mmCIF file of C-alpha atoms in Angstrom:
data_model
loop_
_atom_site.group_PDB
_atom_site.id
_atom_site.type_symbol
_atom_site.label_atom_id
_atom_site.label_comp_id
_atom_site.label_asym_id
_atom_site.label_seq_id
_atom_site.Cartn_x
_atom_site.Cartn_y
_atom_site.Cartn_z
ATOM 1 C CA MET Y 1 -38.735 260.692 154.574
ATOM 2 C CA ASN Y 2 -35.755 259.652 153.046
ATOM 3 C CA ALA Y 3 -35.990 260.462 148.997
ATOM 4 C CA ASN Y 4 -34.219 263.824 147.297
ATOM 5 C CA CYS Y 5 -35.317 265.189 144.284
ATOM 6 C CA PRO Y 6 -33.196 263.223 141.788
ATOM 7 C CA LEU Y 7 -33.401 266.606 138.784
ATOM 8 C CA CYS Y 8 -32.270 269.100 141.728
ATOM 9 C CA HIS Y 9 -31.272 267.043 144.483
ATOM 10 C CA SER Y 10 -33.761 269.060 147.094
ATOM 11 C CA GLY Y 11 -35.646 267.154 150.515
ATOM 12 C CA ASP Y 12 -37.545 269.519 149.786
ATOM 13 C CA ILE Y 13 -40.385 267.392 148.142
ATOM 14 C CA ALA Y 14 -44.326 266.873 149.496
ATOM 15 C CA LEU Y 15 -45.844 263.076 149.141
ATOM 16 C CA ILE Y 16 -48.553 263.129 146.496
ATOM 17 C CA THR Y 17 -50.337 260.206 145.883
ATOM 18 C CA ASN Y 18 -48.893 256.394 147.373
ATOM 19 C CA ARG Y 19 -52.029 255.027 145.347
ATOM 20 C CA LEU Y 20 -51.491 253.623 141.948
ATOM 21 C CA ARG Y 21 -52.289 252.026 139.319
ATOM 22 C CA PHE Y 22 -53.390 248.400 139.616
ATOM 23 C CA GLY Y 23 -54.026 248.903 143.193
ATOM 24 C CA LYS Y 24 -49.660 249.263 143.447
ATOM 25 C CA THR Y 25 -48.639 251.552 145.860
ATOM 26 C CA ALA Y 26 -45.762 253.345 145.351
ATOM 27 C CA ASP Y 27 -44.083 256.724 146.613
ATOM 28 C CA VAL Y 28 -44.939 259.540 144.014
ATOM 29 C CA TYR Y 29 -44.196 263.181 144.913
ATOM 30 C CA SER Y 30 -43.744 266.859 143.772
ATOM 31 C CA CYS Y 31 -40.582 268.453 144.334
ATOM 32 C CA LYS Y 32 -40.822 272.285 145.734
ATOM 33 C CA SER Y 33 -37.734 273.544 144.478
ATOM 34 C CA CYS Y 34 -37.426 272.908 140.795
ATOM 35 C CA SER Y 35 -41.212 271.661 140.623
ATOM 36 C CA LEU Y 36 -40.233 268.458 139.176
ATOM 37 C CA VAL Y 37 -43.080 265.414 139.293
ATOM 38 C CA PHE Y 38 -40.732 261.856 140.281
ATOM 39 C CA LEU Y 39 -41.667 258.474 141.766
ATOM 40 C CA ASP Y 40 -38.972 257.432 144.071
ATOM 41 C CA GLN Y 41 -37.408 254.717 143.147
ATOM 42 C CA ASN Y 42 -37.029 252.799 146.211
ATOM 43 C CA SER Y 43 -40.417 252.976 147.466
ATOM 44 C CA PHE Y 44 -40.724 249.266 145.078
ATOM 45 C CA SER Y 45 -39.460 247.080 142.653
ATOM 46 C CA PHE Y 46 -39.792 245.914 139.264
ATOM 47 C CA PRO Y 47 -40.439 242.284 138.288
ATOM 48 C CA LYS Y 48 -37.578 240.925 136.810
ATOM 49 C CA ASN Y 49 -37.187 241.452 132.859
ATOM 50 C CA PHE Y 50 -40.176 243.559 133.094
ATOM 51 C CA TYR Y 51 -40.013 245.300 129.964
ATOM 52 C CA GLU Y 52 -38.559 242.452 128.163
ATOM 53 C CA VAL Y 53 -42.020 240.423 129.157
ATOM 54 C CA ASP Y 54 -44.652 241.567 131.257
ATOM 55 C CA TYR Y 55 -44.936 245.432 130.135
ATOM 56 C CA HIS Y 56 -48.229 245.209 128.348
ATOM 57 C CA GLN Y 57 -49.535 242.617 130.161
ATOM 58 C CA THR Y 58 -50.038 245.499 132.979
ATOM 59 C CA TYR Y 59 -50.418 248.453 132.041
ATOM 60 C CA LEU Y 60 -52.819 248.485 129.272
ATOM 61 C CA THR Y 61 -54.760 245.309 128.656
ATOM 62 C CA HIS Y 62 -57.097 245.920 131.352
ATOM 63 C CA VAL Y 63 -58.490 248.650 128.745
ATOM 64 C CA ASP Y 64 -57.571 247.473 125.887
ATOM 65 C CA PRO Y 65 -56.473 243.237 125.716
ATOM 66 C CA ASP Y 66 -55.673 243.890 122.040
ATOM 67 C CA MET Y 67 -52.389 244.848 123.511
ATOM 68 C CA LEU Y 68 -51.530 241.419 123.744
ATOM 69 C CA ASP Y 69 -51.577 240.797 120.531
ATOM 70 C CA PRO Y 70 -48.745 242.311 118.160
ATOM 71 C CA GLN Y 71 -50.652 242.441 115.163
ATOM 72 C CA LYS Y 72 -53.815 244.368 116.545
ATOM 73 C CA HIS Y 73 -51.285 246.002 118.833
ATOM 74 C CA PHE Y 74 -49.460 247.397 115.472
ATOM 75 C CA GLU Y 75 -52.886 248.316 113.504
ATOM 76 C CA LYS Y 76 -54.259 250.327 117.052
ATOM 77 C CA MET Y 77 -51.366 252.248 117.307
ATOM 78 C CA LEU Y 78 -50.700 253.492 113.927
ATOM 79 C CA GLY Y 79 -54.077 254.993 114.117
ATOM 80 C CA ALA Y 80 -53.385 256.326 117.610
ATOM 81 C CA SER Y 81 -49.746 257.691 116.564
ATOM 82 C CA LYS Y 82 -51.255 259.640 113.605
ATOM 83 C CA PHE Y 83 -50.553 263.198 115.514
ATOM 84 C CA TRP Y 84 -47.246 262.636 116.662
ATOM 85 C CA ILE Y 85 -46.347 260.567 113.246
ATOM 86 C CA ASN Y 86 -47.364 263.636 111.426
ATOM 87 C CA LYS Y 87 -44.963 266.309 113.734
ATOM 88 C CA ILE Y 88 -41.909 263.751 113.346
ATOM 89 C CA ARG Y 89 -42.953 263.264 109.435
ATOM 90 C CA GLY Y 90 -43.063 267.144 109.388
ATOM 91 C CA LEU Y 91 -39.272 267.257 110.395
ATOM 92 C CA LEU Y 92 -37.766 264.929 108.289
ATOM 93 C CA ARG Y 93 -36.693 266.246 104.037
ATOM 94 C CA GLY Y 94 -36.400 262.110 103.073
ATOM 95 C CA ASN Y 95 -32.595 262.309 103.314
ATOM 96 C CA GLU Y 96 -32.432 260.796 106.842
ATOM 97 C CA ASP Y 97 -31.023 257.968 109.345
ATOM 98 C CA VAL Y 98 -33.893 257.760 112.361
ATOM 99 C CA LEU Y 99 -33.301 255.931 115.506
ATOM 100 C CA ASP Y 100 -36.475 255.143 117.022
ATOM 101 C CA VAL Y 101 -35.546 254.619 120.316
ATOM 102 C CA GLY Y 102 -38.333 252.191 123.002
ATOM 103 C CA CYS Y 103 -39.647 251.628 119.341
ATOM 104 C CA SER Y 104 -42.421 248.838 120.389
ATOM 105 C CA THR Y 105 -44.605 247.438 117.434
ATOM 106 C CA GLY Y 106 -43.046 249.474 114.787
ATOM 107 C CA HIS Y 107 -45.955 251.748 113.610
ATOM 108 C CA VAL Y 108 -43.986 255.077 114.134
ATOM 109 C CA MET Y 109 -41.190 253.640 112.084
ATOM 110 C CA MET Y 110 -44.299 252.629 109.794
ATOM 111 C CA GLY Y 111 -45.766 256.068 109.592
ATOM 112 C CA ILE Y 112 -42.676 257.386 108.889
ATOM 113 C CA LYS Y 113 -39.960 254.924 106.730
ATOM 114 C CA ASP Y 114 -41.412 256.899 103.523
ATOM 115 C CA ALA Y 115 -40.238 259.997 104.459
ATOM 116 C CA ALA Y 116 -36.950 259.359 105.618
ATOM 117 C CA LYS Y 117 -33.568 257.048 103.914
ATOM 118 C CA ASN Y 118 -33.636 254.786 106.491
ATOM 119 C CA VAL Y 119 -35.285 254.051 109.947
ATOM 120 C CA PHE Y 120 -34.066 251.778 112.926
ATOM 121 C CA GLY Y 121 -35.304 250.276 115.995
ATOM 122 C CA SER Y 122 -34.216 249.468 119.603
ATOM 123 C CA GLU Y 123 -37.279 248.222 121.714
ATOM 124 C CA LEU Y 124 -36.698 246.115 125.083
ATOM 125 C CA SER Y 125 -39.818 243.589 124.664
ATOM 126 C CA LYS Y 126 -38.715 240.700 123.471
ATOM 127 C CA LYS Y 127 -42.025 239.984 121.157
ATOM 128 C CA GLU Y 128 -42.048 243.009 119.591
ATOM 129 C CA VAL Y 129 -38.556 242.673 117.921
ATOM 130 C CA GLU Y 130 -40.126 239.646 116.522
ATOM 131 C CA TYR Y 131 -42.946 241.369 114.978
ATOM 132 C CA CYS Y 132 -40.904 243.959 113.756
ATOM 133 C CA SER Y 133 -38.408 242.062 112.462
ATOM 134 C CA VAL Y 134 -39.868 238.460 111.129
ATOM 135 C CA ILE Y 135 -43.221 240.448 110.857
ATOM 136 C CA LEU Y 136 -42.829 244.240 109.612
ATOM 137 C CA GLY Y 137 -38.723 243.454 108.099
ATOM 138 C CA MET Y 138 -37.771 246.377 109.336
ATOM 139 C CA ASN Y 139 -34.522 246.701 111.387
ATOM 140 C CA VAL Y 140 -35.149 246.642 115.310
ATOM 141 C CA SER Y 141 -32.855 244.611 118.017
ATOM 142 C CA ASP Y 142 -32.934 244.959 121.346
ATOM 143 C CA ALA Y 143 -29.412 245.022 121.471
ATOM 144 C CA PRO Y 144 -26.809 247.652 123.261
ATOM 145 C CA LEU Y 145 -26.597 250.260 120.924
ATOM 146 C CA ARG Y 146 -22.967 250.394 121.216
ATOM 147 C CA GLU Y 147 -23.425 246.497 119.426
ATOM 148 C CA ARG Y 148 -25.064 247.817 116.129
ATOM 149 C CA PHE Y 149 -24.130 251.414 115.240
ATOM 150 C CA SER Y 150 -21.009 254.280 115.108
ATOM 151 C CA SER Y 151 -20.308 257.260 116.301
ATOM 152 C CA GLN Y 152 -22.583 260.312 114.608
ATOM 153 C CA ARG Y 153 -24.901 257.584 112.921
ATOM 154 C CA PHE Y 154 -28.334 259.800 112.979
ATOM 155 C CA ASP Y 155 -29.899 263.040 111.970
ATOM 156 C CA LEU Y 156 -33.310 262.674 113.903
ATOM 157 C CA ILE Y 157 -33.231 259.707 117.565
ATOM 158 C CA THR Y 158 -37.196 259.711 118.101
ATOM 159 C CA LEU Y 159 -38.416 258.613 121.688
ATOM 160 C CA VAL Y 160 -42.127 258.182 121.793
ATOM 161 C CA PHE Y 161 -43.475 258.052 125.235
ATOM 162 C CA VAL Y 162 -39.866 256.752 126.121
ATOM 163 C CA LEU Y 163 -38.611 259.459 128.476
ATOM 164 C CA GLU Y 164 -41.026 258.938 131.373
ATOM 165 C CA HIS Y 165 -39.925 255.181 132.178
ATOM 166 C CA ILE Y 166 -35.992 256.250 132.078
ATOM 167 C CA GLY Y 167 -34.676 255.722 135.686
ATOM 168 C CA ASP Y 168 -31.528 257.893 135.177
ATOM 169 C CA PRO Y 169 -32.938 260.423 131.943
ATOM 170 C CA ILE Y 170 -29.993 262.458 132.266
ATOM 171 C CA THR Y 171 -27.443 260.002 131.694
ATOM 172 C CA PHE Y 172 -29.494 258.392 128.923
ATOM 173 C CA LEU Y 173 -29.205 261.686 126.897
ATOM 174 C CA LYS Y 174 -26.020 262.163 127.233
ATOM 175 C CA GLU Y 175 -25.789 258.740 125.475
ATOM 176 C CA LEU Y 176 -26.959 259.696 123.002
ATOM 177 C CA LYS Y 177 -25.469 262.332 121.539
ATOM 178 C CA SER Y 178 -22.923 260.369 120.678
ATOM 179 C CA TYR Y 179 -25.484 258.741 118.028
ATOM 180 C CA LEU Y 180 -26.519 261.481 116.407
ATOM 181 C CA LYS Y 181 -24.367 263.727 113.435
ATOM 182 C CA PRO Y 182 -23.676 267.406 114.084
ATOM 183 C CA GLY Y 183 -26.732 269.109 113.223
ATOM 184 C CA GLY Y 184 -28.715 265.913 114.537
ATOM 185 C CA SER Y 185 -32.039 266.269 116.681
ATOM 186 C CA LEU Y 186 -33.611 265.040 119.477
ATOM 187 C CA ALA Y 187 -37.732 265.096 119.453
ATOM 188 C CA ILE Y 188 -38.930 263.465 122.360
ATOM 189 C CA VAL Y 189 -43.376 262.962 123.036
ATOM 190 C CA ALA Y 190 -43.683 262.054 127.049
ATOM 191 C CA PRO Y 191 -47.063 262.878 129.582
ATOM 192 C CA ASN Y 192 -47.162 266.150 130.695
ATOM 193 C CA ILE Y 193 -47.597 266.553 134.168
ATOM 194 C CA MET Y 194 -50.174 269.565 133.139
ATOM 195 C CA ASP Y 195 -52.756 267.378 131.586
ATOM 196 C CA PRO Y 196 -55.794 269.025 132.887
ATOM 197 C CA LEU Y 197 -57.176 265.821 134.172
ATOM 198 C CA VAL Y 198 -54.565 265.829 136.546
ATOM 199 C CA SER Y 199 -54.013 269.170 136.718
ATOM 200 C CA LEU Y 200 -57.070 270.958 136.807
ATOM 201 C CA TYR Y 201 -60.142 268.230 137.711
ATOM 202 C CA ALA Y 202 -59.988 266.593 140.559
ATOM 203 C CA ILE Y 203 -61.159 262.742 139.425
ATOM 204 C CA PRO Y 204 -59.533 261.196 142.154
ATOM 205 C CA GLU Y 205 -60.318 257.909 139.483
ATOM 206 C CA PHE Y 206 -58.421 259.600 137.290
ATOM 207 C CA LEU Y 207 -54.939 260.031 139.655
ATOM 208 C CA GLN Y 208 -54.929 256.366 140.720
ATOM 209 C CA PHE Y 209 -54.706 255.462 136.869
ATOM 210 C CA TYR Y 210 -52.703 258.226 135.784
ATOM 211 C CA PHE Y 211 -49.650 257.190 138.496
ATOM 212 C CA CYS Y 212 -47.986 254.004 137.668
ATOM 213 C CA ILE Y 213 -44.837 252.008 139.070
ATOM 214 C CA GLU Y 214 -44.144 252.410 134.670
ATOM 215 C CA HIS Y 215 -43.942 256.317 135.278
ATOM 216 C CA LEU Y 216 -40.910 257.248 136.781
ATOM 217 C CA TYR Y 217 -40.802 260.708 136.408
ATOM 218 C CA TYR Y 218 -43.884 263.103 135.496
ATOM 219 C CA TYR Y 219 -42.215 266.257 132.929
ATOM 220 C CA SER Y 220 -43.757 269.620 133.146
ATOM 221 C CA PRO Y 221 -42.369 271.469 129.972
ATOM 222 C CA LYS Y 222 -39.836 273.501 132.153
ATOM 223 C CA THR Y 223 -38.618 270.134 134.095
ATOM 224 C CA LEU Y 224 -37.942 268.746 130.928
ATOM 225 C CA GLN Y 225 -36.794 271.906 129.480
ATOM 226 C CA LEU Y 226 -34.000 271.544 132.602
ATOM 227 C CA VAL Y 227 -33.102 267.974 132.234
ATOM 228 C CA LEU Y 228 -32.574 268.246 128.688
ATOM 229 C CA ASP Y 229 -29.934 271.586 129.510
ATOM 230 C CA MET Y 230 -28.616 269.263 132.476
ATOM 231 C CA ALA Y 231 -28.195 266.984 129.599
ATOM 232 C CA GLY Y 232 -26.643 269.309 127.104
ATOM 233 C CA TYR Y 233 -28.945 269.392 124.639
ATOM 234 C CA GLU Y 234 -31.112 273.251 123.575
ATOM 235 C CA GLY Y 235 -34.232 273.207 121.808
ATOM 236 C CA VAL Y 236 -38.163 274.100 121.735
ATOM 237 C CA VAL Y 237 -40.222 272.235 124.334
ATOM 238 C CA GLU Y 238 -44.347 272.994 124.480
ATOM 239 C CA SER Y 239 -47.720 271.420 125.781
ATOM 240 C CA ILE Y 240 -49.334 270.234 123.289
ATOM 241 C CA GLN Y 241 -53.078 269.636 124.400
ATOM 242 C CA GLU Y 242 -53.554 265.442 122.283
ATOM 243 C CA TYR Y 243 -57.092 264.094 124.112
ATOM 244 C CA PRO Y 244 -60.311 265.870 122.712
ATOM 245 C CA ILE Y 245 -63.068 267.288 124.802
ATOM 246 C CA GLY Y 246 -65.435 263.610 124.483
ATOM 247 C CA ASN Y 247 -62.855 261.792 126.609
ATOM 248 C CA HIS Y 248 -62.791 265.079 129.357
ATOM 249 C CA LEU Y 249 -66.261 264.145 129.958
ATOM 250 C CA ASN Y 250 -66.404 260.413 129.440
ATOM 251 C CA TRP Y 251 -63.884 260.904 132.571
ATOM 252 C CA ALA Y 252 -65.629 263.569 134.874
ATOM 253 C CA TYR Y 253 -68.541 260.967 134.014
ATOM 254 C CA ARG Y 254 -67.725 257.587 133.493
ATOM 255 C CA HIS Y 255 -64.461 258.108 136.643
ATOM 256 C CA LYS Y 256 -62.692 254.769 134.274
ATOM 257 C CA PRO Y 257 -60.226 255.348 131.001
ATOM 258 C CA SER Y 258 -62.080 254.126 126.950
ATOM 259 C CA GLU Y 259 -60.230 252.137 124.970
ATOM 260 C CA THR Y 260 -57.451 253.428 122.867
ATOM 261 C CA LEU Y 261 -59.774 254.820 120.045
ATOM 262 C CA ALA Y 262 -62.361 255.524 121.542
ATOM 263 C CA ALA Y 263 -60.212 257.460 123.983
ATOM 264 C CA ARG Y 264 -59.290 260.344 120.868
ATOM 265 C CA THR Y 265 -63.152 260.626 119.895
ATOM 266 C CA ILE Y 266 -64.165 264.148 119.823
ATOM 267 C CA LEU Y 267 -68.139 263.016 120.814
ATOM 268 C CA PRO Y 268 -68.656 261.875 123.958
ATOM 269 C CA ASN Y 269 -69.877 258.706 125.288
ATOM 270 C CA ILE Y 270 -74.013 259.943 124.315
ATOM 271 C CA GLU Y 271 -75.950 257.698 122.472
ATOM 272 C CA LEU Y 272 -78.194 260.221 120.083
ATOM 273 C CA SER Y 273 -81.998 259.316 119.513
ATOM 274 C CA PRO Y 274 -83.208 257.768 116.311
ATOM 275 C CA GLY Y 275 -83.872 260.490 114.208
ATOM 276 C CA ALA Y 276 -80.992 262.587 115.017
ATOM 277 C CA ASP Y 277 -78.064 264.803 113.280
ATOM 278 C CA ASP Y 278 -75.077 262.682 113.587
ATOM 279 C CA ALA Y 279 -73.683 265.351 110.968
ATOM 280 C CA LYS Y 280 -74.825 268.362 112.428
ATOM 281 C CA TRP Y 281 -73.398 267.041 116.262
ATOM 282 C CA THR Y 282 -70.572 266.242 114.702
ATOM 283 C CA ILE Y 283 -69.826 269.664 113.608
ATOM 284 C CA PHE Y 284 -71.331 271.779 116.775
ATOM 285 C CA TRP Y 285 -68.651 269.023 118.908
ATOM 286 C CA GLY Y 286 -65.648 269.877 116.555
ATOM 287 C CA ASP Y 287 -66.266 273.901 117.066
ATOM 288 C CA ILE Y 288 -66.132 273.381 120.719
ATOM 289 C CA ASN Y 289 -63.399 270.473 120.692
ATOM 290 C CA GLU Y 290 -61.314 273.737 119.524
ATOM 291 C CA GLN Y 291 -62.481 276.132 121.567
ATOM 292 C CA TYR Y 292 -61.668 273.990 124.891
ATOM 293 C CA LYS Y 293 -57.972 272.944 123.796
ATOM 294 C CA ASN Y 294 -57.637 277.080 122.987
ATOM 295 C CA TYR Y 295 -58.783 277.703 126.437
ATOM 296 C CA LEU Y 296 -56.161 275.227 128.162
ATOM 297 C CA SER Y 297 -53.491 275.803 126.422
ATOM 298 C CA SER Y 298 -54.215 279.756 127.663
ATOM 299 C CA GLN Y 299 -54.275 278.225 130.943
ATOM 300 C CA GLY Y 300 -51.365 275.876 130.801
ATOM 301 C CA TYR Y 301 -52.207 272.850 130.325
ATOM 302 C CA GLY Y 302 -52.288 270.038 128.380
ATOM 303 C CA ASP Y 303 -51.488 266.802 128.090
ATOM 304 C CA ARG Y 304 -48.133 265.927 125.940
ATOM 305 C CA ILE Y 305 -45.245 267.236 126.043
ATOM 306 C CA TRP Y 306 -43.473 267.536 122.017
ATOM 307 C CA ALA Y 307 -39.674 268.292 122.411
ATOM 308 C CA VAL Y 308 -37.102 268.656 119.357
ATOM 309 C CA ALA Y 309 -33.142 269.455 120.788
ATOM 310 C CA LYS Y 310 -30.152 269.631 119.734
ATOM 311 C CA VAL Y 311 -27.033 269.830 121.155
ATOM 312 C CA LYS Y 312 -25.483 272.496 122.560
ATOM 313 C CA ASN Y 313 -22.754 274.873 120.834
ATOM 314 C CA ASP Y 314 -20.494 275.186 123.429
ATOM 315 C CA ASN Y 315 -17.871 277.022 120.934
#
């Protein structure tokens, strides 16, 4: 074992698995010193131009073939991202310049554009850049930020399911600081290693689905807070449970993922007999879901991390 923790540089690490999504292999470790879970970037290699061309072809389409079609992907993700769109809208007052890094088909941008003054996007996928620019008419490009924007340009920079893909997150976050206005904010949404399907339940099929070559870091609120601190930010990092109890029951019984929107349905995947009271059934599971999320929160579990941070004031 030659790997060291990329965050605290400790060599005291333990192998979690080397079996990843789609039968791929790479080494996933947990650091015993700082608790970071990470993929050893020397244990595999990406195809050339992976994010520019291949990402959706390998990451999501086994569950949801619509991801190959930018229009269908946009429509589906606009609904699937509603929770995070509303969280971001809550940070806006209407006069902000916003940059969405890793904007994909622009679903978050479109969801917040009427709540900000200007919204810009940065994306590597050439197909999605074209869709955002030509079809949506949004200001999106794959050009380096330094070629597009001056320093201190933005009131808010968003990273919605992006940071887990970044090989050197501290350097990346330090670079983004230069594009924030004084007092500007960084908003991050990332998967949480404290996802109950990972850290509470014993479902081997989910672990092979969860760990993938695209995600280089598997943050917890603790380790993300450490990364932000090392990059010169301070703010609030919290654990949130996005997926409902229905998705967890489906995983427990079916041992496979559901389609993007179906996975966010509170109801378990159980067909009711004719004449059943659908309304009362839905209310029942809504109440159960709230109790379930409260329980998970009380035990420190959650499938997402939500962080809002500002540049540290060292004076």
